[in-house]
Amino acid sequence: MNLNIFVQHFINALSLGSLYGLVAVGYTMVYGILRLINFAHGDIFMLGAYFVYFATIVYKLPWAVGVVIAIIGTTICGLLVDRIAYKPLREAPRISALISAIGVSFFIENFAVVVFTGMPRPVVQPPILMQPIVLPGDVRLIPLGILVPIVAFVLVGCLLWLLYRTKPGLAMRAISFDIETTRMMGVSVNRIIALAFGLGSALAAVAGILWALRYPRVEPFMGMTPGIKAFIAAVFGGIGSVPGAMIGGLILGFVEIMSVAFFPTLSGYKDAFAFCLLILILLFRPTGLLGERLEDKI
Amino acid sequence: MRKFLTALMLVLMLCTVASADDVIKVGIFNCLTGQNAFGGQLELEGTMLAHTLNPTILDKKVELVIVDNKSDKVEAANAVTRLIENDKVNAIIGTYGSSLAMAGGEVAEKAGVPVIGTSCTNPLVTQDKKYYFRVCFIDPFQGAGAATYAFRNLGFKKAATLVDMANDYSVGLGKFFRDSFKKMGGEIVASLFYQSGDTDFTAQLTALIDAKPDIVFLPAYFAEGAIVLKQAKELGATFRFIGADAMDNPEIVTLGGDAVEGFMHTTFAYDPSMPEMNETAKAFTAEWNKIHPDKAPNVNCALGYDAYILLKNAIERAGSAEPKKIRDALETTKDLPTVTGMTTINATHDAEKDMGIVEIRGGKKTFVGIVVPEV
Amino acid sequence: MQRIRNLILTIIAVVLFAFFLDKAPELLNGYWQRILNLIAINAILALSLNLIYGITGMFSLGHAGFMAIGAYVSALLVLSPAQKNAMWILEDIYPWLLNVNAPFIASIIIAGIVAAVFGLIVALPVLRLGGDYLGIATLGFAEIIRILITNTARLTNGSLGLKGIPAYTTLFMSWGCLGVVLLCMVCMLRSNFGGVLRAVRDDEVAAKMMGINTFKVKVIAFTLGCFGGGLGGALMGNLITTIDPRMFMITQTYNILMIIVVGGLGSVTGSIIGSVLVTTMLEWLRFVENPITIGSINIPGIPGMRMVIFSLLLIIVIIFRREGIMGMREFSWDIFFPKAKPKPKHEESNHESVLEVEDIVLRFGGLSAIDGLNFRINHGQIVGLIGPNGAGKTSAFNVISGFYKPTSGTIKFLGKSIGGLSPDEVCKAGMSRTFQNIRLFGHETVLQNVMTGARIRQKYSWWMSLMPFVFTDVLREDSAVKAQAMNLLEQLGLSEFAEEKASSLPYGAQRRLEIARALATRPKLLLLDEPAAGMNPQESDELMKFIRRLRDEFDLTILLIEHDMKVVMNVCDYIQVLDQGIHIAHGTPEEIKANPRVIEAYLGHEDTDKETDRIIERHYAKKEGQK
């Protein structure tokens, strides 16, 4: 492998990793506050991509309008999911909410099959984002590949600002610490949780849109693999930690790309590499890279 | 009074017997949902078109019983059991996806009900099976066809493969392609893998660019294939791609845009763009366009259609809809005109038919010609 | 009487069902037979996952991987060499594999064992993880297994999978296997070992203090669960007759998880009801995908509709009956009969120095929690450990009982050094304790809580509990322990609550139950952490009498932490005082009352931190348990 090829791999990994990170941030956001592994996150992500498809391909709206519609629409769907399937289970054991999440995931996927059919659909890619920039050494970079990490980092920055510098952010962190006490402090817990869910869904929508742009195909099951991958990425970084999710996503992206780059004959084992690394990390840091350490309180 | 009732009962019973005898029940199990839904749905539409055009066989009404197998093996076995046990079908058509066909085939084999596979191309599907047939050719034949075309017709000497490790169809074709290509004297410079569900192929493609092949064999499903081609273009890959029948879908151009330009794939000898279409194919295309004016037919539709035609022919020759007799008749099918060319069922129950090559030219699927694989 | 009656009823039910299975081929068509088979297999899978998750409380998402191992092992063993030869069309099969063969029954047992071995390999590293992290790690292992199967084509035929597996899974086979699994599991869960499993789920820390090596228990439960997964997978392969790696994706695990949650997490009956419901529901709902004619309206079939309705039903069940159909309850014939009450029976060392603590230092990072603690306790003494909040009292308890390792210093218990022993080993050495925030096994009965404490004195191994009718030691020891536990409850005035859930007891009784449970381990030294917390003056008066009685009746030595000075001064023979980790004073109650340093320490700090402490505590309790 020469240097040019390596640089190309590096760029590919950065682009893939930041996409994983973006999906993972939404995952971790909901987890951090509700301790709920939202298995439906990948499917909400899929809805975001479908909204863009409908807005741009079916209704031929301008691309930017499509993005706004998709974010709003997906957020509403996310809030509905929370209201219908999770809110009644706030006081229930966590497994109930988890199974409800699996149910929601099945529902959204199959509902999409019924409504949209199983046929993969194309997505409009704005040419300005897709025209490759040829760097020295024939390394190619598409503008979207730069846009994805930028959007991801900006969003993570905004999110951190929101969590650590604003009142609702404070309330969110308080809820993740102790929901009962927060409620007693006069915080409208359900509103804050809905806000967190809305944010998580909006993030899923952004990720879904960027994903659909990068890999221009939408189908009902497109959220499954990214959903699981993002879950891994979130755990890598320490589930519940926003910067952790981003770092986890990047690590996952790099592991996947670099394992193929350095061991092309073992490319069939690509996902196994990622999982092995995950388990190794957990063995040495049982709560992920940036996860909070928990001591047994006796 | 009692006599009257008995008589009435008798009449009723006779009626039901007669009506049961008047109907030929054909079961369809295909993947209408799940990961392979895009293929199964097209095949179902083809079969349904054939049924609409031929609603009766031997003057008996044909009733289609449609069951979804969810692209899942357990479900496939359940679906076939249900067709045989609950609906008492005379014969079954299906399915897209070889592993699903294998699961269903075991059940049908035991019950002695003939099944006609649509596009399950793995050699194992009909291996040791008395009751499983198919209207498609098989993977070794197709892999060899792609290799022959690349090596002989296009004159490429260095090839590589990019294979979906988790997909039996893809793994099999990749292997058969490599074997044939090497046998003809070509060189395989790289053999890379991905997993179903992947969307990012940049790592594999960059590694391929590094290996500098003339042509890459990509036995993928069309939805994945289109994305691979797109990313290859973004990365500035200069080699060409050749695929197989699963890439044959009208949507590939919509999905891949200009990135699929110049992409070739082997397929069954049918395409709406074919210059010299046989009579059956002409009729099929015309009827299809009447029902689906907004959607061009593809080989999956044609194979779904052909499966029904093959079954109809067998029942007519057998003169009966009894499963055993249908089976025997199917076995002796020879030179039956179907949409995808002349169909002959060989000793291993596979269809022997011509293989076509399609290339995307000017954003349109273009039928290039027939290739004769050097097996 | 009651037991004999129930046994007879069970036997009748089993015989009737066997008769039904025998006649099933005539009564039911192949389709319904297949569904019956699937129900049994799903039930086996659900029971095994329930053992791991519902009963022992380990969140595992790896079941599909163990199923895959089982299915492949069994299939490779039952396929004939000729079939194997024909099937490996892409790569050559390993020659040694070609002729490996075993009869079906042996093959499914081997399948279970291989899955269990893999389970053990997985369990040893990952069971140290808790909660969701364990879930993702097991999911990772399942995926790795699947990827390995896909990539090792010479062994497994890769993504082509295996086909033509003989259909050995008959109704008798699947239901027979379910019967055996069920019998073993019910026996185990009824034995005291089953109680231990549930104790680990309810409160791992407290279980450790009962002398239970919780890690070992978890590894056993996980490995047994994996055996069940492998067995289920093997039966599944022999029913479907063809397998490939894609059958064993994460959705397969979701399906099983769904069954156990719908049925009731932790309930054996629930798992079976769940698998009947989920399996038949999925099939029955097929009608919505067929064209429906209502009167003259013709609704065309919609593919995918079935799963939409199914997932909706699932969500509705969870929302309106979150604990599942059975909750944690089990089916019992007793529900058909009026209740009869059980009757209890009767039961009962000497070192000068029981505990010697020398120069104990405990540091967390730079913070020292204890800085040089020295004291000794003689046999029969009641010693108080007091000090203001944050003085390091509970830390001292945690060091003595083995939860924390001291940074330096030695602890001698009954003349032997116990520094570095784990809590369960300390407990086995003869020390037991209670906790500041009561830690009972809340879902268990009062009796079961106490019996868990007696598990360390039982000699039978966990595997014997699977077959109690062969190893009658299990039954004998369990009934002895039960009698002793009843006796203990009577002595502590708790016998009226014996069959009630521990969490439903009034506060004072919960405190006493925690002590009863500690006593069941037959300790020489009992550590009590704030026994009077939350009691009114009248209750604490009773507590004082109770503590003295304990010492006399059970020949105990007692070390207690207490804030209630009245209790401390009245009950203790000797007092040790800590302040900010420093051992500032010791002496008789009179000496302590007069010690100016003690007074200063108490007045100098105020109890403002208490509220913060409470919040932090709850936070941890929540993260740890979710229960």
mmCIF file of C-alpha atoms in Angstrom, chain A residues 37-232:
data_model
loop_
_atom_site.group_PDB
_atom_site.id
_atom_site.type_symbol
_atom_site.label_atom_id
_atom_site.label_comp_id
_atom_site.label_asym_id
_atom_site.label_seq_id
_atom_site.Cartn_x
_atom_site.Cartn_y
_atom_site.Cartn_z
ATOM 1 C CA ILE A 37 -31.553 1.538 24.730
ATOM 2 C CA ASN A 38 -33.770 2.954 22.054
ATOM 3 C CA PHE A 39 -33.723 0.102 19.558
ATOM 4 C CA ALA A 40 -36.064 2.135 17.375
ATOM 5 C CA HIS A 41 -33.416 4.817 16.835
ATOM 6 C CA GLY A 42 -32.243 3.187 13.609
ATOM 7 C CA ASP A 43 -35.797 3.158 12.329
ATOM 8 C CA ILE A 44 -36.410 6.780 13.175
ATOM 9 C CA PHE A 45 -33.228 7.413 11.247
ATOM 10 C CA MET A 46 -34.784 5.517 8.326
ATOM 11 C CA LEU A 47 -37.892 7.712 8.515
ATOM 12 C CA GLY A 48 -35.671 10.780 8.208
ATOM 13 C CA ALA A 49 -34.230 9.396 4.995
ATOM 14 C CA TYR A 50 -37.706 8.600 3.628
ATOM 15 C CA PHE A 51 -38.917 12.111 4.359
ATOM 16 C CA VAL A 52 -36.089 13.442 2.213
ATOM 17 C CA TYR A 53 -36.928 10.962 -0.501
ATOM 18 C CA PHE A 54 -40.560 11.997 -0.574
ATOM 19 C CA ALA A 55 -39.824 15.698 -0.407
ATOM 20 C CA THR A 56 -37.167 15.740 -3.092
ATOM 21 C CA ILE A 57 -38.019 12.901 -5.466
ATOM 22 C CA VAL A 58 -41.764 12.494 -5.172
ATOM 23 C CA TYR A 59 -42.829 16.093 -4.510
ATOM 24 C CA LYS A 60 -39.816 17.607 -6.258
ATOM 25 C CA LEU A 61 -39.230 20.214 -3.565
ATOM 26 C CA PRO A 62 -35.908 22.027 -3.406
ATOM 27 C CA TRP A 63 -33.327 20.111 -1.536
ATOM 28 C CA ALA A 64 -32.942 22.490 1.415
ATOM 29 C CA VAL A 65 -36.708 22.547 1.986
ATOM 30 C CA GLY A 66 -36.675 18.757 1.965
ATOM 31 C CA VAL A 67 -34.079 18.714 4.727
ATOM 32 C CA VAL A 68 -36.127 21.022 6.933
ATOM 33 C CA ILE A 69 -39.295 19.006 6.345
ATOM 34 C CA ALA A 70 -37.437 15.813 7.116
ATOM 35 C CA ILE A 71 -36.054 17.113 10.409
ATOM 36 C CA ILE A 72 -39.436 18.422 11.525
ATOM 37 C CA GLY A 73 -41.303 15.312 10.386
ATOM 38 C CA THR A 74 -38.876 12.929 12.014
ATOM 39 C CA THR A 75 -38.901 14.880 15.247
ATOM 40 C CA ILE A 76 -42.676 14.656 15.356
ATOM 41 C CA CYS A 77 -42.487 10.909 14.732
ATOM 42 C CA GLY A 78 -39.926 10.567 17.516
ATOM 43 C CA LEU A 79 -42.128 12.485 19.923
ATOM 44 C CA LEU A 80 -45.111 10.341 18.980
ATOM 45 C CA VAL A 81 -43.111 7.201 19.639
ATOM 46 C CA ASP A 82 -42.118 8.525 23.032
ATOM 47 C CA ARG A 83 -45.652 9.582 23.894
ATOM 48 C CA ILE A 84 -47.270 6.320 22.819
ATOM 49 C CA ALA A 85 -44.758 3.623 23.546
ATOM 50 C CA TYR A 86 -42.313 4.883 26.173
ATOM 51 C CA LYS A 87 -44.060 7.426 28.354
ATOM 52 C CA PRO A 88 -46.547 4.944 29.860
ATOM 53 C CA LEU A 89 -43.553 2.844 30.869
ATOM 54 C CA ARG A 90 -41.486 5.501 32.663
ATOM 55 C CA GLU A 91 -42.038 3.866 36.034
ATOM 56 C CA ALA A 92 -41.832 0.309 34.733
ATOM 57 C CA PRO A 93 -38.748 -1.903 34.872
ATOM 58 C CA ARG A 94 -36.357 -0.959 32.122
ATOM 59 C CA ILE A 95 -36.793 -4.214 30.248
ATOM 60 C CA SER A 96 -40.441 -3.301 29.553
ATOM 61 C CA ALA A 97 -39.398 -0.127 27.822
ATOM 62 C CA LEU A 98 -36.720 -2.078 25.978
ATOM 63 C CA ILE A 99 -39.224 -4.593 24.642
ATOM 64 C CA SER A 100 -41.533 -1.743 23.765
ATOM 65 C CA ALA A 101 -38.615 -0.260 21.813
ATOM 66 C CA ILE A 102 -38.154 -3.535 19.959
ATOM 67 C CA GLY A 103 -41.887 -3.537 19.227
ATOM 68 C CA VAL A 104 -41.676 0.022 17.912
ATOM 69 C CA SER A 105 -38.722 -0.955 15.775
ATOM 70 C CA PHE A 106 -40.622 -3.892 14.238
ATOM 71 C CA PHE A 107 -43.633 -1.675 13.755
ATOM 72 C CA ILE A 108 -41.846 1.138 11.964
ATOM 73 C CA GLU A 109 -39.927 -1.260 9.715
ATOM 74 C CA ASN A 110 -42.981 -3.224 8.669
ATOM 75 C CA PHE A 111 -45.184 -0.208 8.425
ATOM 76 C CA ALA A 112 -42.614 1.160 6.013
ATOM 77 C CA VAL A 113 -42.773 -2.082 4.035
ATOM 78 C CA VAL A 114 -46.547 -1.816 3.828
ATOM 79 C CA VAL A 115 -46.590 1.854 2.900
ATOM 80 C CA PHE A 116 -43.397 2.321 0.907
ATOM 81 C CA THR A 117 -42.947 -1.307 -0.302
ATOM 82 C CA GLY A 118 -39.621 -3.083 0.002
ATOM 83 C CA MET A 119 -38.236 -1.473 -3.127
ATOM 84 C CA PRO A 120 -35.098 0.617 -2.513
ATOM 85 C CA ARG A 121 -35.587 4.205 -3.599
ATOM 86 C CA PRO A 122 -33.063 6.712 -4.908
ATOM 87 C CA VAL A 123 -32.226 10.044 -3.317
ATOM 88 C CA VAL A 124 -31.270 13.252 -5.029
ATOM 89 C CA GLN A 125 -27.653 14.112 -4.417
ATOM 90 C CA PRO A 126 -26.925 17.797 -4.928
ATOM 91 C CA PRO A 127 -24.114 17.739 -7.507
ATOM 92 C CA ILE A 128 -22.200 20.395 -5.610
ATOM 93 C CA LEU A 129 -21.713 17.953 -2.761
ATOM 94 C CA MET A 130 -20.745 15.051 -4.950
ATOM 95 C CA GLN A 131 -18.197 16.429 -7.433
ATOM 96 C CA PRO A 132 -14.950 14.809 -6.292
ATOM 97 C CA ILE A 133 -12.058 17.079 -5.450
ATOM 98 C CA VAL A 134 -8.865 15.448 -6.689
ATOM 99 C CA LEU A 135 -6.015 16.039 -4.282
ATOM 100 C CA PRO A 136 -2.353 15.478 -5.147
ATOM 101 C CA GLY A 137 -1.562 11.789 -5.592
ATOM 102 C CA ASP A 138 -4.995 11.085 -7.034
ATOM 103 C CA VAL A 139 -6.558 11.047 -3.599
ATOM 104 C CA ARG A 140 -10.212 11.836 -4.012
ATOM 105 C CA LEU A 141 -12.413 13.635 -1.624
ATOM 106 C CA ILE A 142 -16.052 14.381 -2.195
ATOM 107 C CA PRO A 143 -17.317 17.570 -0.565
ATOM 108 C CA LEU A 144 -19.953 15.554 1.283
ATOM 109 C CA GLY A 145 -17.120 13.665 2.926
ATOM 110 C CA ILE A 146 -15.948 16.941 4.462
ATOM 111 C CA LEU A 147 -19.440 18.148 5.222
ATOM 112 C CA VAL A 148 -20.339 15.081 7.286
ATOM 113 C CA PRO A 149 -17.600 15.474 9.913
ATOM 114 C CA ILE A 150 -18.176 19.222 10.060
ATOM 115 C CA VAL A 151 -21.902 18.822 10.651
ATOM 116 C CA ALA A 152 -21.211 16.081 13.162
ATOM 117 C CA PHE A 153 -18.720 18.122 15.165
ATOM 118 C CA VAL A 154 -20.852 21.258 15.057
ATOM 119 C CA LEU A 155 -23.893 19.329 16.268
ATOM 120 C CA VAL A 156 -21.937 17.698 19.064
ATOM 121 C CA GLY A 157 -20.674 21.132 20.039
ATOM 122 C CA CYS A 158 -24.201 22.558 20.075
ATOM 123 C CA LEU A 159 -25.393 19.633 22.093
ATOM 124 C CA LEU A 160 -22.665 20.027 24.670
ATOM 125 C CA TRP A 161 -23.452 23.718 24.886
ATOM 126 C CA LEU A 162 -27.100 22.874 25.406
ATOM 127 C CA LEU A 163 -26.366 20.271 28.044
ATOM 128 C CA TYR A 164 -23.857 22.272 30.035
ATOM 129 C CA ARG A 165 -24.798 25.893 29.480
ATOM 130 C CA THR A 166 -28.581 26.049 29.397
ATOM 131 C CA LYS A 167 -31.410 25.488 31.832
ATOM 132 C CA PRO A 168 -33.078 22.616 29.930
ATOM 133 C CA GLY A 169 -29.646 21.021 29.641
ATOM 134 C CA LEU A 170 -29.179 21.259 33.370
ATOM 135 C CA ALA A 171 -32.599 19.710 33.846
ATOM 136 C CA MET A 172 -31.652 16.861 31.495
ATOM 137 C CA ARG A 173 -28.501 16.131 33.403
ATOM 138 C CA ALA A 174 -30.420 16.301 36.652
ATOM 139 C CA ILE A 175 -32.956 13.788 35.331
ATOM 140 C CA SER A 176 -30.240 11.405 34.341
ATOM 141 C CA PHE A 177 -28.919 11.712 37.878
ATOM 142 C CA ASP A 178 -32.132 11.336 39.811
ATOM 143 C CA ILE A 179 -35.512 11.657 38.189
ATOM 144 C CA GLU A 180 -37.501 11.785 41.442
ATOM 145 C CA THR A 181 -35.509 14.567 43.033
ATOM 146 C CA THR A 182 -35.589 16.531 39.808
ATOM 147 C CA ARG A 183 -39.348 16.224 39.741
ATOM 148 C CA MET A 184 -39.490 17.482 43.319
ATOM 149 C CA MET A 185 -37.414 20.502 42.330
ATOM 150 C CA GLY A 186 -40.373 21.577 40.228
ATOM 151 C CA VAL A 187 -38.937 20.570 36.870
ATOM 152 C CA SER A 188 -41.525 19.380 34.380
ATOM 153 C CA VAL A 189 -39.833 16.057 33.851
ATOM 154 C CA ASN A 190 -42.032 14.857 31.026
ATOM 155 C CA ARG A 191 -41.462 18.016 29.029
ATOM 156 C CA ILE A 192 -37.721 17.736 29.427
ATOM 157 C CA ILE A 193 -37.736 14.069 28.454
ATOM 158 C CA ALA A 194 -39.848 14.898 25.417
ATOM 159 C CA LEU A 195 -37.319 17.585 24.568
ATOM 160 C CA ALA A 196 -34.513 15.053 24.826
ATOM 161 C CA PHE A 197 -36.435 12.667 22.630
ATOM 162 C CA GLY A 198 -37.177 15.377 20.118
ATOM 163 C CA LEU A 199 -33.486 16.282 20.026
ATOM 164 C CA GLY A 200 -32.523 12.631 19.677
ATOM 165 C CA SER A 201 -34.966 12.220 16.802
ATOM 166 C CA ALA A 202 -33.798 15.402 15.123
ATOM 167 C CA LEU A 203 -30.251 14.117 15.356
ATOM 168 C CA ALA A 204 -31.420 10.801 13.894
ATOM 169 C CA ALA A 205 -33.037 12.743 11.063
ATOM 170 C CA VAL A 206 -29.854 14.683 10.330
ATOM 171 C CA ALA A 207 -27.880 11.452 10.388
ATOM 172 C CA GLY A 208 -30.476 9.761 8.186
ATOM 173 C CA ILE A 209 -30.344 12.596 5.669
ATOM 174 C CA LEU A 210 -26.558 12.646 5.513
ATOM 175 C CA TRP A 211 -26.504 8.862 5.324
ATOM 176 C CA ALA A 212 -29.000 8.890 2.467
ATOM 177 C CA LEU A 213 -26.874 11.470 0.683
ATOM 178 C CA ARG A 214 -23.687 9.513 1.164
ATOM 179 C CA TYR A 215 -25.217 6.144 0.279
ATOM 180 C CA PRO A 216 -28.099 7.285 -1.903
ATOM 181 C CA ARG A 217 -30.652 4.587 -1.370
ATOM 182 C CA VAL A 218 -33.564 4.441 1.050
ATOM 183 C CA GLU A 219 -35.362 1.252 2.016
ATOM 184 C CA PRO A 220 -37.384 0.108 5.026
ATOM 185 C CA PHE A 221 -34.557 -1.871 6.600
ATOM 186 C CA MET A 222 -31.800 0.664 6.024
ATOM 187 C CA GLY A 223 -31.779 1.601 9.708
ATOM 188 C CA MET A 224 -30.994 -1.850 11.024
ATOM 189 C CA THR A 225 -27.257 -2.063 10.416
ATOM 190 C CA PRO A 226 -26.476 1.593 11.194
ATOM 191 C CA GLY A 227 -28.627 1.220 14.315
ATOM 192 C CA ILE A 228 -26.565 -1.674 15.639
ATOM 193 C CA LYS A 229 -23.313 -0.040 14.580
ATOM 194 C CA ALA A 230 -24.257 3.186 16.319
ATOM 195 C CA PHE A 231 -25.147 1.245 19.438
ATOM 196 C CA ILE A 232 -21.658 -0.252 19.379
#
